[in-house]
């Protein structure tokens, strides 16, 4: 679940603290049910990598879905863990999930 404070500050989905950083955008771009083109954008440098071997993080509800998936990858100063806010297009709906990512920005 994506959590925000009363002041609309993003809270870490793992520990609930408000010291989060979003460092990378991961996109799994694809027409319906085709093979995805994995794209990564580093938010600090603007570097764009396409046709990545590592897929964008995915949520537990629909996993990779049938179409596009966008993940905002971040980390928390307090717990030190990485997480992803995942938006997955699947059968006419967009699912929104927060997951432990296991992806380090720039990798």
PDB file of C-alpha atoms in Angstrom, residues 6-102:
ATOM      1  CA  UNK A   6      -1.014  14.310   6.490  1.00  0.00           C
ATOM      2  CA  UNK A   7       1.243  16.789   4.651  1.00  0.00           C
ATOM      3  CA  UNK A   8       1.240  14.618   1.482  1.00  0.00           C
ATOM      4  CA  UNK A   9       4.821  13.386   2.005  1.00  0.00           C
ATOM      5  CA  UNK A  10       5.561   9.877   0.722  1.00  0.00           C
ATOM      6  CA  UNK A  11       6.159   7.432   3.576  1.00  0.00           C
ATOM      7  CA  UNK A  12       8.381   4.393   3.258  1.00  0.00           C
ATOM      8  CA  UNK A  13       6.086   1.439   2.511  1.00  0.00           C
ATOM      9  CA  UNK A  14       8.387  -0.784   4.587  1.00  0.00           C
ATOM     10  CA  UNK A  15       8.963   1.203   7.803  1.00  0.00           C
ATOM     11  CA  UNK A  16       6.539   4.153   7.565  1.00  0.00           C
ATOM     12  CA  UNK A  17       9.173   6.918   7.894  1.00  0.00           C
ATOM     13  CA  UNK A  18       9.122  10.073   5.745  1.00  0.00           C
ATOM     14  CA  UNK A  19      12.769  10.045   4.612  1.00  0.00           C
ATOM     15  CA  UNK A  20      12.364   8.463   1.188  1.00  0.00           C
ATOM     16  CA  UNK A  21      14.207   9.061  -2.069  1.00  0.00           C
ATOM     17  CA  UNK A  22      13.049   8.080  -5.571  1.00  0.00           C
ATOM     18  CA  UNK A  23      16.109   7.480  -7.737  1.00  0.00           C
ATOM     19  CA  UNK A  24      14.985   5.556 -10.776  1.00  0.00           C
ATOM     20  CA  UNK A  25      12.036   5.032 -13.086  1.00  0.00           C
ATOM     21  CA  UNK A  26      11.682   1.534 -14.520  1.00  0.00           C
ATOM     22  CA  UNK A  27       9.346   0.882 -17.435  1.00  0.00           C
ATOM     23  CA  UNK A  28       8.327  -2.451 -18.854  1.00  0.00           C
ATOM     24  CA  UNK A  29       6.896  -1.258 -22.176  1.00  0.00           C
ATOM     25  CA  UNK A  30       4.982  -3.650 -24.370  1.00  0.00           C
ATOM     26  CA  UNK A  31       1.948  -4.103 -26.550  1.00  0.00           C
ATOM     27  CA  UNK A  32      -0.572  -6.535 -25.097  1.00  0.00           C
ATOM     28  CA  UNK A  33       1.031  -9.884 -24.193  1.00  0.00           C
ATOM     29  CA  UNK A  34       4.204  -9.229 -26.268  1.00  0.00           C
ATOM     30  CA  UNK A  35       7.757  -9.389 -24.949  1.00  0.00           C
ATOM     31  CA  UNK A  36       8.572  -6.258 -22.921  1.00  0.00           C
ATOM     32  CA  UNK A  37      11.244  -3.658 -23.629  1.00  0.00           C
ATOM     33  CA  UNK A  38      12.746  -2.971 -20.203  1.00  0.00           C
ATOM     34  CA  UNK A  39      13.735   0.695 -19.820  1.00  0.00           C
ATOM     35  CA  UNK A  40      15.483   2.395 -16.883  1.00  0.00           C
ATOM     36  CA  UNK A  41      15.878   6.137 -16.288  1.00  0.00           C
ATOM     37  CA  UNK A  42      18.273   7.397 -13.595  1.00  0.00           C
ATOM     38  CA  UNK A  43      16.604  10.453 -12.033  1.00  0.00           C
ATOM     39  CA  UNK A  44      19.929  11.950 -10.931  1.00  0.00           C
ATOM     40  CA  UNK A  45      21.831  11.769 -14.202  1.00  0.00           C
ATOM     41  CA  UNK A  46      19.042  11.462 -16.748  1.00  0.00           C
ATOM     42  CA  UNK A  47      20.773   8.409 -18.203  1.00  0.00           C
ATOM     43  CA  UNK A  48      18.363   6.157 -20.118  1.00  0.00           C
ATOM     44  CA  UNK A  49      19.017   2.463 -20.683  1.00  0.00           C
ATOM     45  CA  UNK A  50      16.826   0.349 -22.951  1.00  0.00           C
ATOM     46  CA  UNK A  51      16.483  -3.390 -23.524  1.00  0.00           C
ATOM     47  CA  UNK A  52      17.642  -4.104 -19.966  1.00  0.00           C
ATOM     48  CA  UNK A  53      18.001  -7.691 -18.749  1.00  0.00           C
ATOM     49  CA  UNK A  54      16.497  -6.878 -15.347  1.00  0.00           C
ATOM     50  CA  UNK A  55      12.696  -6.487 -15.453  1.00  0.00           C
ATOM     51  CA  UNK A  56      10.935  -3.600 -13.751  1.00  0.00           C
ATOM     52  CA  UNK A  57       9.803  -4.474 -10.223  1.00  0.00           C
ATOM     53  CA  UNK A  58       6.351  -6.043 -10.144  1.00  0.00           C
ATOM     54  CA  UNK A  59       3.599  -6.272  -7.588  1.00  0.00           C
ATOM     55  CA  UNK A  60       2.032  -9.422  -6.178  1.00  0.00           C
ATOM     56  CA  UNK A  61      -1.510  -8.898  -7.515  1.00  0.00           C
ATOM     57  CA  UNK A  62      -1.022  -9.249 -11.285  1.00  0.00           C
ATOM     58  CA  UNK A  63       2.773  -9.707 -11.485  1.00  0.00           C
ATOM     59  CA  UNK A  64       3.868  -8.499 -14.948  1.00  0.00           C
ATOM     60  CA  UNK A  65       0.327  -7.810 -16.181  1.00  0.00           C
ATOM     61  CA  UNK A  66      -0.672  -7.880 -19.838  1.00  0.00           C
ATOM     62  CA  UNK A  67       0.575  -4.458 -20.907  1.00  0.00           C
ATOM     63  CA  UNK A  68       2.839  -1.744 -19.513  1.00  0.00           C
ATOM     64  CA  UNK A  69       4.317  -1.527 -16.029  1.00  0.00           C
ATOM     65  CA  UNK A  70       5.928   1.547 -14.488  1.00  0.00           C
ATOM     66  CA  UNK A  71       7.879   1.395 -11.233  1.00  0.00           C
ATOM     67  CA  UNK A  72       9.322   4.280  -9.247  1.00  0.00           C
ATOM     68  CA  UNK A  73      12.296   2.782  -7.409  1.00  0.00           C
ATOM     69  CA  UNK A  74      13.420   4.368  -4.166  1.00  0.00           C
ATOM     70  CA  UNK A  75      15.043   3.847  -0.815  1.00  0.00           C
ATOM     71  CA  UNK A  76      14.572   4.976   2.776  1.00  0.00           C
ATOM     72  CA  UNK A  77      17.142   6.761   4.946  1.00  0.00           C
ATOM     73  CA  UNK A  78      15.718   5.190   8.116  1.00  0.00           C
ATOM     74  CA  UNK A  79      15.474   1.487   7.292  1.00  0.00           C
ATOM     75  CA  UNK A  80      17.951   1.548   4.382  1.00  0.00           C
ATOM     76  CA  UNK A  81      15.799  -0.773   2.303  1.00  0.00           C
ATOM     77  CA  UNK A  82      14.740  -0.312  -1.315  1.00  0.00           C
ATOM     78  CA  UNK A  83      11.145  -0.254  -2.487  1.00  0.00           C
ATOM     79  CA  UNK A  84       9.150   0.354  -5.641  1.00  0.00           C
ATOM     80  CA  UNK A  85       5.833   2.034  -6.284  1.00  0.00           C
ATOM     81  CA  UNK A  86       4.451  -0.096  -9.111  1.00  0.00           C
ATOM     82  CA  UNK A  87       1.718   0.829 -11.604  1.00  0.00           C
ATOM     83  CA  UNK A  88       0.628  -2.166 -13.716  1.00  0.00           C
ATOM     84  CA  UNK A  89      -1.817  -2.059 -16.640  1.00  0.00           C
ATOM     85  CA  UNK A  90      -3.853  -5.270 -16.739  1.00  0.00           C
ATOM     86  CA  UNK A  91      -7.173  -6.005 -18.479  1.00  0.00           C
ATOM     87  CA  UNK A  92      -8.373  -2.394 -18.626  1.00  0.00           C
ATOM     88  CA  UNK A  93      -7.380  -1.513 -15.060  1.00  0.00           C
ATOM     89  CA  UNK A  94      -4.291   0.039 -13.514  1.00  0.00           C
ATOM     90  CA  UNK A  95      -3.118  -1.650 -10.327  1.00  0.00           C
ATOM     91  CA  UNK A  96      -1.023   0.367  -7.846  1.00  0.00           C
ATOM     92  CA  UNK A  97       1.212  -1.423  -5.344  1.00  0.00           C
ATOM     93  CA  UNK A  98       4.187  -0.746  -3.098  1.00  0.00           C
ATOM     94  CA  UNK A  99       6.716  -3.579  -2.865  1.00  0.00           C
ATOM     95  CA  UNK A 100      10.205  -4.299  -1.560  1.00  0.00           C
ATOM     96  CA  UNK A 101      12.142  -3.937  -4.784  1.00  0.00           C
ATOM     97  CA  UNK A 102      15.472  -5.674  -4.447  1.00  0.00           C
TER      98      UNK A 102
END
